[in-house]
Amino acid sequence: MQTEKPALRALFSAPVIVAALGYFVDIYDLLLFGIVRIPSLRDLGLSEAAISGEGASILNWQMTGLLLGGILWGVLGDRKGRLSVLFGSIITYSLANFACGFVQDIPQYKILRFIAGVGLAGELGAGITLVSESLPKHLRALGASLVAGVGLLGAVAAYFTVELFSWRNAYFAGGALGAMLLLLRIGVFESGLYVNMKDMTGVRKGSFLSFFTRKDRLVRYLKCIGIGLPTWYVIGILSTFSNEFGKALGIVEEVKPGLAVMWCYVGLAGGDLLSGYISYRMQSRRKAVMLLMGFTFAGSVIFLYAGINTAAMLYFATLWLGFGIGYWAMFVTIGAEQFGTNIRATAATTIPNMVRGTVVAMTLSYGFLKPLVHEVNAAAIVGAVCFAIGFYSIFTIDETHHRDLDFVEEH
C-alpha cells in the first residue's frame, strides 16, 4: 500500500492534468458545431430543408480537416516532440473557433470549420502519447481514462454555453478557453522516452508512410482504426441526426440534436472513466473494449428498433450509447501502445482522426440510403458495417496491457 499510493499520485501529475484540460477544450470546440448546427444555420438564413444538407456538408469539411490534421500533427509530434503539437494545435483551433463567431455565410463557415478540424486533430493523440510515456505501465489505462473522462465533459460545457448564450458567443468562449490553456502548458515537460529516442541515429521519426511499408504494421494500423468505428457511428449518425430519427420513430416532441449529443457525451465521460478501471482490473485492453463494444451494439439495436416513442427515452438511449463507446480512451491507448516511440505520436494522432474522418463516408452512405430504405434502416445498415469491422479488429489485435513502450519501429 505504501508503494501504491505514491504511484497513484502520478495520475494527478502535470502531464495528466494538462492533457485532461486540453482535451476538455478540444471536445468543447469539436462538438460545438454539432450543438449550434441548427440555430446557427437558421440565423444565417437557411431553410429547414437546406439545414440538413449544408449541416452535413460543413461537418464533413470539419472531419476532413481532422483527417489531414491528424497526419500533420502526428508527424510533427514524432519529429519535433509531443509538446510542439500540444501548443501548435491549440493555437490553430482556438483562433479558428474564435473566427467562427464572426461567420456570415456558408463558404466561410466551411473553411473555418476545416481549419478548426486541422487544429483539433492534434490534441488527443499528443496528450495520450505524452501521458502513456510518462506513467508506469500499470497506470497507463487509468491515466488515459482520466484524460478522456474529464475531457469529454467539454461537450456538456458546450451545450450549456449555447443554452445560456448565443451561438456566436459560444464560439468566442471556445477561443478564450484555448488561450487560457496555453498558459497552463508552459511548465509541462517533454516525454522522457521521446527525449531518449530523439538523438538516436538511423531511426526514422514521424514517417506516416511507414505504416504502409510492412504488412504486419499496416494490419495493426487498420485494426486500430477499425476498433474505433462504432464510436463515431454513435456520435456522427445516431446522436447528430437524432432529430431525424425522432421524426422517423414518430416522436411528437421536438428532439434537439444538441441535447442528444450532450447526453451522449455525459455517458461517454462516465464510460471512459470506467473503461480504464475495467482494463486495470482485467489486466487487458481487449477484454475491456469487447465488453463495452457489445454494450454499444445492444444499445444501437434498442435505439433503432425497440419502439422508442418519447424524446426522454431517446435521450436516455443516447446516454446508454455514450456510456458504451466509453472505450474511446482504451482505443486511443491501444493505438499508442501498438507502435514504437519513433512513430507513436503519428499513430496515436492519426488513428482517432482517421476514425473521425470516416464520418464523411458514414454520412454520405446514410444520406444515400435514406430515400431507399427509410432513415432507421439506413442507419442500421451503416451501423452493421461499423460493428462488424469493430468486433473483428478487437478480437484479432494483439494485447498491449503489459507492453513496455521503450522500443522503436524498424524501417
mmCIF file of C-alpha atoms in Angstrom:
data_model
loop_
_atom_site.group_PDB
_atom_site.id
_atom_site.type_symbol
_atom_site.label_atom_id
_atom_site.label_comp_id
_atom_site.label_asym_id
_atom_site.label_seq_id
_atom_site.Cartn_x
_atom_site.Cartn_y
_atom_site.Cartn_z
ATOM 1 C CA MET A 1 0.000 0.000 0.000
ATOM 2 C CA GLN A 2 2.876 2.362 0.804
ATOM 3 C CA THR A 3 4.335 1.942 -2.681
ATOM 4 C CA GLU A 4 0.947 2.030 -4.382
ATOM 5 C CA LYS A 5 -0.049 5.455 -3.038
ATOM 6 C CA PRO A 6 2.978 7.329 -4.476
ATOM 7 C CA ALA A 7 2.396 5.506 -7.764
ATOM 8 C CA LEU A 8 -1.255 6.551 -7.867
ATOM 9 C CA ARG A 9 -0.195 10.154 -7.277
ATOM 10 C CA ALA A 10 1.332 10.032 -10.761
ATOM 11 C CA LEU A 11 -2.235 10.050 -12.105
ATOM 12 C CA PHE A 12 -2.508 13.655 -10.936
ATOM 13 C CA SER A 13 0.839 14.817 -12.326
ATOM 14 C CA ALA A 14 1.122 17.868 -14.589
ATOM 15 C CA PRO A 15 1.094 15.931 -17.914
ATOM 16 C CA VAL A 16 -2.151 14.144 -16.978
ATOM 17 C CA ILE A 17 -3.924 17.243 -15.650
ATOM 18 C CA VAL A 18 -2.895 19.444 -18.578
ATOM 19 C CA ALA A 19 -3.774 16.730 -21.121
ATOM 20 C CA ALA A 20 -7.207 16.316 -19.481
ATOM 21 C CA LEU A 21 -7.921 20.055 -19.549
ATOM 22 C CA GLY A 22 -6.635 20.246 -23.112
ATOM 23 C CA TYR A 23 -8.995 17.507 -24.194
ATOM 24 C CA PHE A 24 -11.833 19.304 -22.370
ATOM 25 C CA VAL A 25 -11.284 22.363 -24.580
ATOM 26 C CA ASP A 26 -10.758 20.144 -27.631
ATOM 27 C CA ILE A 27 -14.106 18.396 -27.152
ATOM 28 C CA TYR A 28 -15.869 21.679 -26.421
ATOM 29 C CA ASP A 29 -14.723 23.029 -29.778
ATOM 30 C CA LEU A 30 -15.070 19.745 -31.675
ATOM 31 C CA LEU A 31 -18.711 19.231 -30.701
ATOM 32 C CA LEU A 32 -19.719 22.870 -30.757
ATOM 33 C CA PHE A 33 -20.814 22.864 -34.388
ATOM 34 C CA GLY A 34 -22.996 19.789 -33.823
ATOM 35 C CA ILE A 35 -24.725 21.634 -30.978
ATOM 36 C CA VAL A 36 -25.139 25.002 -32.751
ATOM 37 C CA ARG A 37 -25.741 23.483 -36.203
ATOM 38 C CA ILE A 38 -29.453 24.209 -36.364
ATOM 39 C CA PRO A 39 -29.592 27.636 -34.617
ATOM 40 C CA SER A 40 -26.510 28.962 -36.422
ATOM 41 C CA LEU A 41 -27.707 27.869 -39.869
ATOM 42 C CA ARG A 42 -31.176 29.264 -39.186
ATOM 43 C CA ASP A 43 -29.572 32.550 -38.179
ATOM 44 C CA LEU A 44 -27.661 32.560 -41.479
ATOM 45 C CA GLY A 45 -30.982 32.335 -43.335
ATOM 46 C CA LEU A 46 -31.132 28.681 -44.393
ATOM 47 C CA SER A 47 -34.427 26.864 -44.823
ATOM 48 C CA GLU A 48 -35.201 23.709 -42.821
ATOM 49 C CA ALA A 49 -34.529 21.598 -45.913
ATOM 50 C CA ALA A 50 -31.158 23.243 -46.516
ATOM 51 C CA ILE A 51 -30.079 22.932 -42.884
ATOM 52 C CA SER A 52 -29.776 19.127 -43.102
ATOM 53 C CA GLY A 53 -27.731 19.128 -46.318
ATOM 54 C CA GLU A 54 -25.492 22.100 -45.554
ATOM 55 C CA GLY A 55 -25.077 20.963 -41.950
ATOM 56 C CA ALA A 56 -23.787 17.590 -43.101
ATOM 57 C CA SER A 57 -21.515 19.325 -45.620
ATOM 58 C CA ILE A 58 -19.973 21.630 -43.002
ATOM 59 C CA LEU A 59 -19.487 18.666 -40.670
ATOM 60 C CA ASN A 60 -17.721 16.817 -43.479
ATOM 61 C CA TRP A 61 -15.385 19.793 -44.018
ATOM 62 C CA GLN A 62 -14.523 19.732 -40.327
ATOM 63 C CA MET A 63 -13.950 15.966 -40.372
ATOM 64 C CA THR A 64 -11.758 16.248 -43.486
ATOM 65 C CA GLY A 65 -9.685 18.826 -41.618
ATOM 66 C CA LEU A 66 -9.366 16.353 -38.732
ATOM 67 C CA LEU A 67 -8.190 13.678 -41.138
ATOM 68 C CA LEU A 68 -5.469 15.834 -42.698
ATOM 69 C CA GLY A 69 -4.551 17.489 -39.406
ATOM 70 C CA GLY A 70 -4.055 14.095 -37.800
ATOM 71 C CA ILE A 71 -1.260 13.332 -40.257
ATOM 72 C CA LEU A 72 0.284 16.803 -39.926
ATOM 73 C CA TRP A 73 0.366 16.873 -36.105
ATOM 74 C CA GLY A 74 1.290 13.214 -35.787
ATOM 75 C CA VAL A 75 4.388 13.609 -37.933
ATOM 76 C CA LEU A 76 5.297 16.825 -36.109
ATOM 77 C CA GLY A 77 4.865 15.108 -32.732
ATOM 78 C CA ASP A 78 7.411 12.422 -33.604
ATOM 79 C CA ARG A 79 9.877 14.786 -35.283
ATOM 80 C CA LYS A 80 9.681 17.851 -33.020
ATOM 81 C CA GLY A 81 8.200 16.475 -29.807
ATOM 82 C CA ARG A 82 4.843 15.899 -28.144
ATOM 83 C CA LEU A 83 4.740 19.400 -26.644
ATOM 84 C CA SER A 84 5.102 21.092 -30.028
ATOM 85 C CA VAL A 85 1.777 19.557 -31.015
ATOM 86 C CA LEU A 86 0.062 20.463 -27.759
ATOM 87 C CA PHE A 87 0.985 24.121 -28.310
ATOM 88 C CA GLY A 88 0.542 24.338 -32.073
ATOM 89 C CA SER A 89 -2.782 22.550 -32.297
ATOM 90 C CA ILE A 90 -4.494 24.608 -29.622
ATOM 91 C CA ILE A 91 -3.352 27.886 -31.171
ATOM 92 C CA THR A 92 -4.803 26.766 -34.514
ATOM 93 C CA TYR A 93 -8.208 25.606 -33.349
ATOM 94 C CA SER A 94 -8.660 28.396 -30.806
ATOM 95 C CA LEU A 95 -8.153 31.080 -33.458
ATOM 96 C CA ALA A 96 -10.414 29.237 -35.907
ATOM 97 C CA ASN A 97 -13.210 28.843 -33.371
ATOM 98 C CA PHE A 98 -12.965 32.479 -32.342
ATOM 99 C CA ALA A 99 -13.285 33.423 -36.028
ATOM 100 C CA CYS A 100 -16.397 31.224 -36.336
ATOM 101 C CA GLY A 101 -18.136 33.742 -34.076
ATOM 102 C CA PHE A 102 -17.936 36.268 -36.945
ATOM 103 C CA VAL A 103 -19.036 33.948 -39.781
ATOM 104 C CA GLN A 104 -21.519 35.472 -42.267
ATOM 105 C CA ASP A 105 -22.104 32.801 -44.922
ATOM 106 C CA ILE A 106 -21.780 29.078 -45.613
ATOM 107 C CA PRO A 107 -18.475 29.150 -47.582
ATOM 108 C CA GLN A 108 -16.806 30.995 -44.677
ATOM 109 C CA TYR A 109 -18.300 28.508 -42.244
ATOM 110 C CA LYS A 110 -16.912 25.545 -44.189
ATOM 111 C CA ILE A 111 -13.393 26.988 -44.426
ATOM 112 C CA LEU A 112 -13.255 27.911 -40.741
ATOM 113 C CA ARG A 113 -14.575 24.512 -39.608
ATOM 114 C CA PHE A 114 -11.960 22.884 -41.845
ATOM 115 C CA ILE A 115 -9.176 24.933 -40.193
ATOM 116 C CA ALA A 116 -10.647 24.183 -36.774
ATOM 117 C CA GLY A 117 -10.662 20.494 -37.675
ATOM 118 C CA VAL A 118 -6.973 20.630 -38.609
ATOM 119 C CA GLY A 119 -6.168 22.182 -35.234
ATOM 120 C CA LEU A 120 -8.420 19.863 -33.235
ATOM 121 C CA ALA A 121 -6.732 16.817 -34.740
ATOM 122 C CA GLY A 122 -3.579 17.099 -32.657
ATOM 123 C CA GLU A 123 -4.851 17.418 -29.107
ATOM 124 C CA LEU A 124 -5.913 13.921 -28.042
ATOM 125 C CA GLY A 125 -3.193 11.875 -29.741
ATOM 126 C CA ALA A 126 -0.361 14.043 -28.439
ATOM 127 C CA GLY A 127 -1.898 14.154 -24.969
ATOM 128 C CA ILE A 128 -2.417 10.381 -24.731
ATOM 129 C CA THR A 129 1.083 9.758 -26.109
ATOM 130 C CA LEU A 130 2.630 12.077 -23.515
ATOM 131 C CA VAL A 131 0.606 10.503 -20.685
ATOM 132 C CA SER A 132 1.339 6.925 -21.840
ATOM 133 C CA GLU A 133 5.063 7.612 -21.997
ATOM 134 C CA SER A 134 5.095 9.430 -18.647
ATOM 135 C CA LEU A 135 3.178 6.927 -16.483
ATOM 136 C CA PRO A 136 4.238 3.435 -15.332
ATOM 137 C CA LYS A 137 2.705 0.707 -17.497
ATOM 138 C CA HIS A 138 0.192 -0.483 -14.886
ATOM 139 C CA LEU A 139 -1.296 3.036 -14.656
ATOM 140 C CA ARG A 140 -1.461 3.873 -18.363
ATOM 141 C CA ALA A 141 -5.098 2.765 -18.709
ATOM 142 C CA LEU A 142 -6.185 4.772 -15.675
ATOM 143 C CA GLY A 143 -4.291 7.837 -16.892
ATOM 144 C CA ALA A 144 -5.850 7.683 -20.348
ATOM 145 C CA SER A 145 -9.307 7.231 -18.823
ATOM 146 C CA LEU A 146 -8.814 10.223 -16.560
ATOM 147 C CA VAL A 147 -7.774 12.372 -19.528
ATOM 148 C CA ALA A 148 -10.720 11.260 -21.644
ATOM 149 C CA GLY A 149 -13.282 11.240 -18.826
ATOM 150 C CA VAL A 150 -12.527 14.818 -17.774
ATOM 151 C CA GLY A 151 -12.031 15.976 -21.328
ATOM 152 C CA LEU A 152 -15.327 14.660 -22.629
ATOM 153 C CA LEU A 153 -17.228 16.838 -20.176
ATOM 154 C CA GLY A 154 -16.309 19.636 -22.574
ATOM 155 C CA ALA A 155 -19.395 18.590 -24.550
ATOM 156 C CA VAL A 156 -21.577 19.314 -21.525
ATOM 157 C CA ALA A 157 -19.928 22.715 -21.129
ATOM 158 C CA ALA A 158 -20.530 23.434 -24.817
ATOM 159 C CA TYR A 159 -24.235 22.572 -24.571
ATOM 160 C CA PHE A 160 -24.894 24.769 -21.553
ATOM 161 C CA THR A 161 -22.841 27.619 -23.015
ATOM 162 C CA VAL A 162 -25.096 27.551 -26.083
ATOM 163 C CA GLU A 163 -28.213 27.352 -23.882
ATOM 164 C CA LEU A 164 -27.139 30.383 -21.841
ATOM 165 C CA PHE A 165 -25.563 32.496 -24.590
ATOM 166 C CA SER A 166 -25.816 32.935 -28.349
ATOM 167 C CA TRP A 167 -24.064 30.526 -30.704
ATOM 168 C CA ARG A 168 -21.584 33.252 -31.668
ATOM 169 C CA ASN A 169 -20.628 33.856 -28.038
ATOM 170 C CA ALA A 170 -20.216 30.089 -27.604
ATOM 171 C CA TYR A 171 -17.529 30.170 -30.306
ATOM 172 C CA PHE A 172 -15.858 33.175 -28.643
ATOM 173 C CA ALA A 173 -15.815 31.260 -25.347
ATOM 174 C CA GLY A 174 -14.058 28.348 -27.063
ATOM 175 C CA GLY A 175 -11.321 30.633 -28.316
ATOM 176 C CA ALA A 176 -10.895 32.154 -24.870
ATOM 177 C CA LEU A 177 -10.646 28.729 -23.204
ATOM 178 C CA GLY A 178 -7.862 27.804 -25.605
ATOM 179 C CA ALA A 179 -5.912 30.957 -24.794
ATOM 180 C CA MET A 180 -6.119 30.196 -21.057
ATOM 181 C CA LEU A 181 -4.979 26.612 -21.618
ATOM 182 C CA LEU A 182 -1.821 27.817 -23.360
ATOM 183 C CA LEU A 183 -0.705 29.435 -20.111
ATOM 184 C CA LEU A 184 -1.128 26.170 -18.190
ATOM 185 C CA ARG A 185 1.104 24.282 -20.612
ATOM 186 C CA ILE A 186 4.198 26.404 -20.103
ATOM 187 C CA GLY A 187 5.518 24.280 -17.222
ATOM 188 C CA VAL A 188 4.907 20.826 -18.754
ATOM 189 C CA PHE A 189 7.991 18.737 -19.614
ATOM 190 C CA GLU A 190 8.612 16.614 -22.710
ATOM 191 C CA SER A 191 8.260 12.817 -22.607
ATOM 192 C CA GLY A 192 11.412 11.102 -21.336
ATOM 193 C CA LEU A 193 11.054 8.282 -23.872
ATOM 194 C CA TYR A 194 10.906 10.806 -26.701
ATOM 195 C CA VAL A 195 13.958 12.687 -25.379
ATOM 196 C CA ASN A 196 15.934 9.428 -25.254
ATOM 197 C CA MET A 197 14.887 8.488 -28.780
ATOM 198 C CA LYS A 198 15.304 11.953 -30.325
ATOM 199 C CA ASP A 199 19.068 11.779 -30.814
ATOM 200 C CA MET A 200 19.214 8.153 -31.997
ATOM 201 C CA THR A 201 20.936 7.810 -35.363
ATOM 202 C CA GLY A 202 19.493 5.670 -38.119
ATOM 203 C CA VAL A 203 15.932 5.914 -36.754
ATOM 204 C CA ARG A 204 13.287 7.486 -38.984
ATOM 205 C CA LYS A 205 10.925 9.613 -36.937
ATOM 206 C CA GLY A 206 7.358 10.545 -37.766
ATOM 207 C CA SER A 207 7.122 8.750 -41.101
ATOM 208 C CA PHE A 208 3.418 8.363 -41.921
ATOM 209 C CA LEU A 209 4.295 6.226 -44.946
ATOM 210 C CA SER A 210 5.993 3.706 -42.642
ATOM 211 C CA PHE A 211 2.542 2.331 -41.768
ATOM 212 C CA PHE A 212 2.295 1.136 -45.358
ATOM 213 C CA THR A 213 5.800 -0.300 -45.874
ATOM 214 C CA ARG A 214 5.319 -3.532 -43.889
ATOM 215 C CA LYS A 215 2.257 -5.756 -43.974
ATOM 216 C CA ASP A 216 2.208 -6.526 -40.245
ATOM 217 C CA ARG A 217 2.417 -2.821 -39.364
ATOM 218 C CA LEU A 218 -0.336 -1.908 -41.849
ATOM 219 C CA VAL A 219 -2.610 -4.615 -40.437
ATOM 220 C CA ARG A 220 -2.028 -3.303 -36.895
ATOM 221 C CA TYR A 221 -2.801 0.231 -38.054
ATOM 222 C CA LEU A 222 -6.014 -0.720 -39.874
ATOM 223 C CA LYS A 223 -7.238 -2.789 -36.929
ATOM 224 C CA CYS A 224 -6.690 0.151 -34.582
ATOM 225 C CA ILE A 225 -8.873 2.288 -36.876
ATOM 226 C CA GLY A 226 -11.464 -0.476 -37.129
ATOM 227 C CA ILE A 227 -11.859 -0.654 -33.340
ATOM 228 C CA GLY A 228 -12.950 2.978 -33.242
ATOM 229 C CA LEU A 229 -15.600 2.906 -36.000
ATOM 230 C CA PRO A 230 -18.612 2.216 -33.710
ATOM 231 C CA THR A 231 -17.725 5.246 -31.560
ATOM 232 C CA TRP A 232 -18.192 7.783 -34.316
ATOM 233 C CA TYR A 233 -21.137 5.906 -35.785
ATOM 234 C CA VAL A 234 -22.898 6.653 -32.492
ATOM 235 C CA ILE A 235 -21.723 10.283 -32.376
ATOM 236 C CA GLY A 236 -21.785 11.182 -36.068
ATOM 237 C CA ILE A 237 -25.005 9.399 -37.081
ATOM 238 C CA LEU A 238 -27.271 8.387 -34.186
ATOM 239 C CA SER A 239 -26.652 11.449 -31.977
ATOM 240 C CA THR A 240 -26.009 14.179 -34.561
ATOM 241 C CA PHE A 241 -29.089 13.277 -36.626
ATOM 242 C CA SER A 242 -31.263 12.356 -33.645
ATOM 243 C CA ASN A 243 -33.873 14.918 -34.746
ATOM 244 C CA GLU A 244 -34.379 12.930 -37.962
ATOM 245 C CA PHE A 245 -34.676 9.656 -36.045
ATOM 246 C CA GLY A 246 -37.167 11.302 -33.692
ATOM 247 C CA LYS A 247 -39.450 12.099 -36.624
ATOM 248 C CA ALA A 248 -38.895 8.678 -38.220
ATOM 249 C CA LEU A 249 -39.817 6.945 -34.942
ATOM 250 C CA GLY A 250 -42.996 9.021 -34.628
ATOM 251 C CA ILE A 251 -41.911 11.079 -31.614
ATOM 252 C CA VAL A 252 -44.262 14.049 -31.318
ATOM 253 C CA GLU A 253 -41.958 16.276 -29.232
ATOM 254 C CA GLU A 254 -39.055 18.105 -30.839
ATOM 255 C CA VAL A 255 -35.788 16.202 -30.469
ATOM 256 C CA LYS A 256 -32.822 18.531 -30.082
ATOM 257 C CA PRO A 257 -29.598 17.138 -31.591
ATOM 258 C CA GLY A 258 -27.520 19.354 -29.286
ATOM 259 C CA LEU A 259 -29.163 17.827 -26.227
ATOM 260 C CA ALA A 260 -28.743 14.314 -27.636
ATOM 261 C CA VAL A 261 -25.042 14.973 -28.250
ATOM 262 C CA MET A 262 -24.672 16.323 -24.723
ATOM 263 C CA TRP A 263 -26.254 13.221 -23.137
ATOM 264 C CA CYS A 264 -24.129 11.015 -25.370
ATOM 265 C CA TYR A 265 -21.005 12.730 -24.070
ATOM 266 C CA VAL A 266 -22.153 12.570 -20.467
ATOM 267 C CA GLY A 267 -22.352 8.805 -20.913
ATOM 268 C CA LEU A 268 -19.078 8.788 -22.803
ATOM 269 C CA ALA A 269 -17.276 10.576 -19.972
ATOM 270 C CA GLY A 270 -18.593 8.028 -17.469
ATOM 271 C CA GLY A 271 -17.749 5.096 -19.721
ATOM 272 C CA ASP A 272 -14.240 6.383 -20.306
ATOM 273 C CA LEU A 273 -13.576 6.687 -16.589
ATOM 274 C CA LEU A 274 -14.870 3.140 -16.050
ATOM 275 C CA SER A 275 -13.100 1.606 -19.055
ATOM 276 C CA GLY A 276 -9.684 2.356 -17.591
ATOM 277 C CA TYR A 277 -10.664 0.709 -14.323
ATOM 278 C CA ILE A 278 -12.073 -2.332 -16.185
ATOM 279 C CA SER A 279 -8.834 -2.659 -18.152
ATOM 280 C CA TYR A 280 -6.837 -2.208 -14.935
ATOM 281 C CA ARG A 281 -8.820 -4.911 -13.113
ATOM 282 C CA MET A 282 -8.968 -7.352 -16.043
ATOM 283 C CA GLN A 283 -5.329 -6.665 -16.934
ATOM 284 C CA SER A 284 -6.480 -6.462 -20.546
ATOM 285 C CA ARG A 285 -7.229 -3.735 -23.068
ATOM 286 C CA ARG A 286 -9.029 -6.145 -25.402
ATOM 287 C CA LYS A 287 -11.488 -7.534 -22.843
ATOM 288 C CA ALA A 288 -12.467 -4.044 -21.673
ATOM 289 C CA VAL A 289 -13.136 -2.885 -25.237
ATOM 290 C CA MET A 290 -15.031 -6.069 -26.175
ATOM 291 C CA LEU A 291 -17.333 -5.645 -23.182
ATOM 292 C CA LEU A 292 -18.180 -2.022 -23.924
ATOM 293 C CA MET A 293 -18.487 -2.554 -27.686
ATOM 294 C CA GLY A 294 -21.049 -5.277 -27.041
ATOM 295 C CA PHE A 295 -22.942 -2.920 -24.727
ATOM 296 C CA THR A 296 -22.935 -0.286 -27.515
ATOM 297 C CA PHE A 297 -24.202 -2.767 -30.121
ATOM 298 C CA ALA A 298 -27.136 -3.698 -27.887
ATOM 299 C CA GLY A 299 -27.883 -0.011 -27.317
ATOM 300 C CA SER A 300 -27.861 0.698 -31.063
ATOM 301 C CA VAL A 301 -30.441 -2.030 -31.712
ATOM 302 C CA ILE A 302 -32.631 -0.639 -28.922
ATOM 303 C CA PHE A 303 -32.231 2.923 -30.266
ATOM 304 C CA LEU A 304 -33.425 1.944 -33.736
ATOM 305 C CA TYR A 305 -35.876 -0.919 -33.232
ATOM 306 C CA ALA A 306 -37.171 -1.059 -29.635
ATOM 307 C CA GLY A 307 -40.070 1.311 -30.264
ATOM 308 C CA ILE A 308 -38.740 4.463 -28.601
ATOM 309 C CA ASN A 309 -41.666 6.912 -28.651
ATOM 310 C CA THR A 310 -40.691 9.879 -26.462
ATOM 311 C CA ALA A 311 -37.868 12.391 -26.556
ATOM 312 C CA ALA A 312 -36.892 11.442 -22.994
ATOM 313 C CA MET A 313 -36.484 7.786 -23.992
ATOM 314 C CA LEU A 314 -34.377 8.788 -26.977
ATOM 315 C CA TYR A 315 -32.101 10.959 -24.818
ATOM 316 C CA PHE A 316 -31.729 8.069 -22.378
ATOM 317 C CA ALA A 317 -30.770 5.826 -25.308
ATOM 318 C CA THR A 318 -28.054 8.280 -26.351
ATOM 319 C CA LEU A 319 -26.799 8.272 -22.749
ATOM 320 C CA TRP A 320 -26.613 4.445 -22.924
ATOM 321 C CA LEU A 321 -24.804 4.596 -26.254
ATOM 322 C CA GLY A 322 -22.379 7.205 -24.960
ATOM 323 C CA PHE A 323 -21.505 5.029 -21.979
ATOM 324 C CA GLY A 324 -20.901 2.103 -24.333
ATOM 325 C CA ILE A 325 -18.496 3.987 -26.569
ATOM 326 C CA GLY A 326 -16.602 4.975 -23.423
ATOM 327 C CA TYR A 327 -13.892 2.612 -24.618
ATOM 328 C CA TRP A 328 -12.614 5.615 -26.637
ATOM 329 C CA ALA A 329 -9.763 6.155 -24.156
ATOM 330 C CA MET A 330 -8.746 2.484 -24.408
ATOM 331 C CA PHE A 331 -8.977 2.639 -28.190
ATOM 332 C CA VAL A 332 -6.556 5.594 -28.390
ATOM 333 C CA THR A 333 -4.253 3.977 -25.806
ATOM 334 C CA ILE A 334 -4.180 0.748 -27.819
ATOM 335 C CA GLY A 335 -3.142 2.798 -30.853
ATOM 336 C CA ALA A 336 -0.282 4.395 -28.908
ATOM 337 C CA GLU A 337 0.890 1.085 -27.429
ATOM 338 C CA GLN A 338 0.923 -0.809 -30.732
ATOM 339 C CA PHE A 339 3.794 1.224 -32.215
ATOM 340 C CA GLY A 340 7.352 2.293 -31.379
ATOM 341 C CA THR A 341 8.394 5.657 -29.939
ATOM 342 C CA ASN A 342 9.575 6.958 -33.330
ATOM 343 C CA ILE A 343 6.063 6.774 -34.854
ATOM 344 C CA ARG A 344 3.919 6.583 -31.699
ATOM 345 C CA ALA A 345 2.622 10.167 -31.862
ATOM 346 C CA THR A 346 1.898 9.716 -35.572
ATOM 347 C CA ALA A 347 -0.113 6.576 -34.766
ATOM 348 C CA ALA A 348 -1.920 7.942 -31.718
ATOM 349 C CA THR A 349 -2.816 11.174 -33.529
ATOM 350 C CA THR A 350 -3.780 9.825 -36.941
ATOM 351 C CA ILE A 351 -5.762 6.769 -35.764
ATOM 352 C CA PRO A 352 -8.562 8.627 -33.900
ATOM 353 C CA ASN A 353 -8.696 11.217 -36.665
ATOM 354 C CA MET A 354 -8.922 8.537 -39.345
ATOM 355 C CA VAL A 355 -11.935 7.266 -37.415
ATOM 356 C CA ARG A 356 -13.393 10.765 -37.201
ATOM 357 C CA GLY A 357 -12.710 11.149 -40.920
ATOM 358 C CA THR A 358 -14.813 8.065 -41.686
ATOM 359 C CA VAL A 359 -17.837 10.105 -40.589
ATOM 360 C CA VAL A 360 -17.732 11.571 -44.106
ATOM 361 C CA ALA A 361 -18.323 8.102 -45.595
ATOM 362 C CA MET A 362 -20.910 7.304 -42.907
ATOM 363 C CA THR A 363 -22.966 10.451 -43.507
ATOM 364 C CA LEU A 364 -22.764 10.079 -47.282
ATOM 365 C CA SER A 365 -23.842 6.424 -47.031
ATOM 366 C CA TYR A 366 -26.642 7.312 -44.638
ATOM 367 C CA GLY A 367 -27.812 10.119 -46.936
ATOM 368 C CA PHE A 368 -27.719 7.823 -49.974
ATOM 369 C CA LEU A 369 -29.667 5.046 -48.246
ATOM 370 C CA LYS A 370 -32.340 7.232 -46.578
ATOM 371 C CA PRO A 371 -34.645 7.620 -49.593
ATOM 372 C CA LEU A 372 -34.239 3.934 -50.446
ATOM 373 C CA VAL A 373 -34.843 2.140 -47.155
ATOM 374 C CA HIS A 374 -36.061 4.755 -44.572
ATOM 375 C CA GLU A 375 -33.902 6.591 -42.004
ATOM 376 C CA VAL A 376 -33.933 3.822 -39.395
ATOM 377 C CA ASN A 377 -32.901 1.048 -41.784
ATOM 378 C CA ALA A 378 -30.301 3.291 -43.431
ATOM 379 C CA ALA A 379 -28.670 3.893 -40.051
ATOM 380 C CA ALA A 380 -28.865 0.172 -39.252
ATOM 381 C CA ILE A 381 -27.010 -0.779 -42.435
ATOM 382 C CA VAL A 382 -24.236 1.736 -41.784
ATOM 383 C CA GLY A 383 -24.022 0.536 -38.186
ATOM 384 C CA ALA A 384 -23.848 -3.124 -39.148
ATOM 385 C CA VAL A 385 -20.750 -2.447 -41.241
ATOM 386 C CA CYS A 386 -19.100 -0.403 -38.460
ATOM 387 C CA PHE A 387 -19.737 -3.012 -35.759
ATOM 388 C CA ALA A 388 -18.654 -5.930 -37.958
ATOM 389 C CA ILE A 389 -15.298 -4.259 -38.598
ATOM 390 C CA GLY A 390 -15.011 -3.169 -34.957
ATOM 391 C CA PHE A 391 -15.600 -6.629 -33.467
ATOM 392 C CA TYR A 392 -13.237 -8.315 -35.929
ATOM 393 C CA SER A 393 -10.496 -5.780 -35.175
ATOM 394 C CA ILE A 394 -10.630 -6.031 -31.379
ATOM 395 C CA PHE A 395 -10.866 -9.837 -31.421
ATOM 396 C CA THR A 396 -7.737 -10.183 -33.547
ATOM 397 C CA ILE A 397 -5.414 -7.355 -32.412
ATOM 398 C CA ASP A 398 -2.506 -8.003 -30.014
ATOM 399 C CA GLU A 399 -2.937 -7.370 -26.269
ATOM 400 C CA THR A 400 -0.806 -4.425 -25.072
ATOM 401 C CA HIS A 401 -1.702 -4.043 -21.384
ATOM 402 C CA HIS A 402 1.742 -5.130 -20.123
ATOM 403 C CA ARG A 403 3.793 -3.883 -23.084
ATOM 404 C CA ASP A 404 6.948 -1.868 -22.412
ATOM 405 C CA LEU A 405 6.826 1.247 -24.635
ATOM 406 C CA ASP A 406 10.595 1.795 -24.795
ATOM 407 C CA PHE A 407 11.114 0.490 -28.337
ATOM 408 C CA VAL A 408 11.331 1.827 -31.895
ATOM 409 C CA GLU A 409 9.933 0.614 -35.197
ATOM 410 C CA GLU A 410 12.335 -0.673 -37.820
ATOM 411 C CA HIS A 411 12.045 0.595 -41.405
#
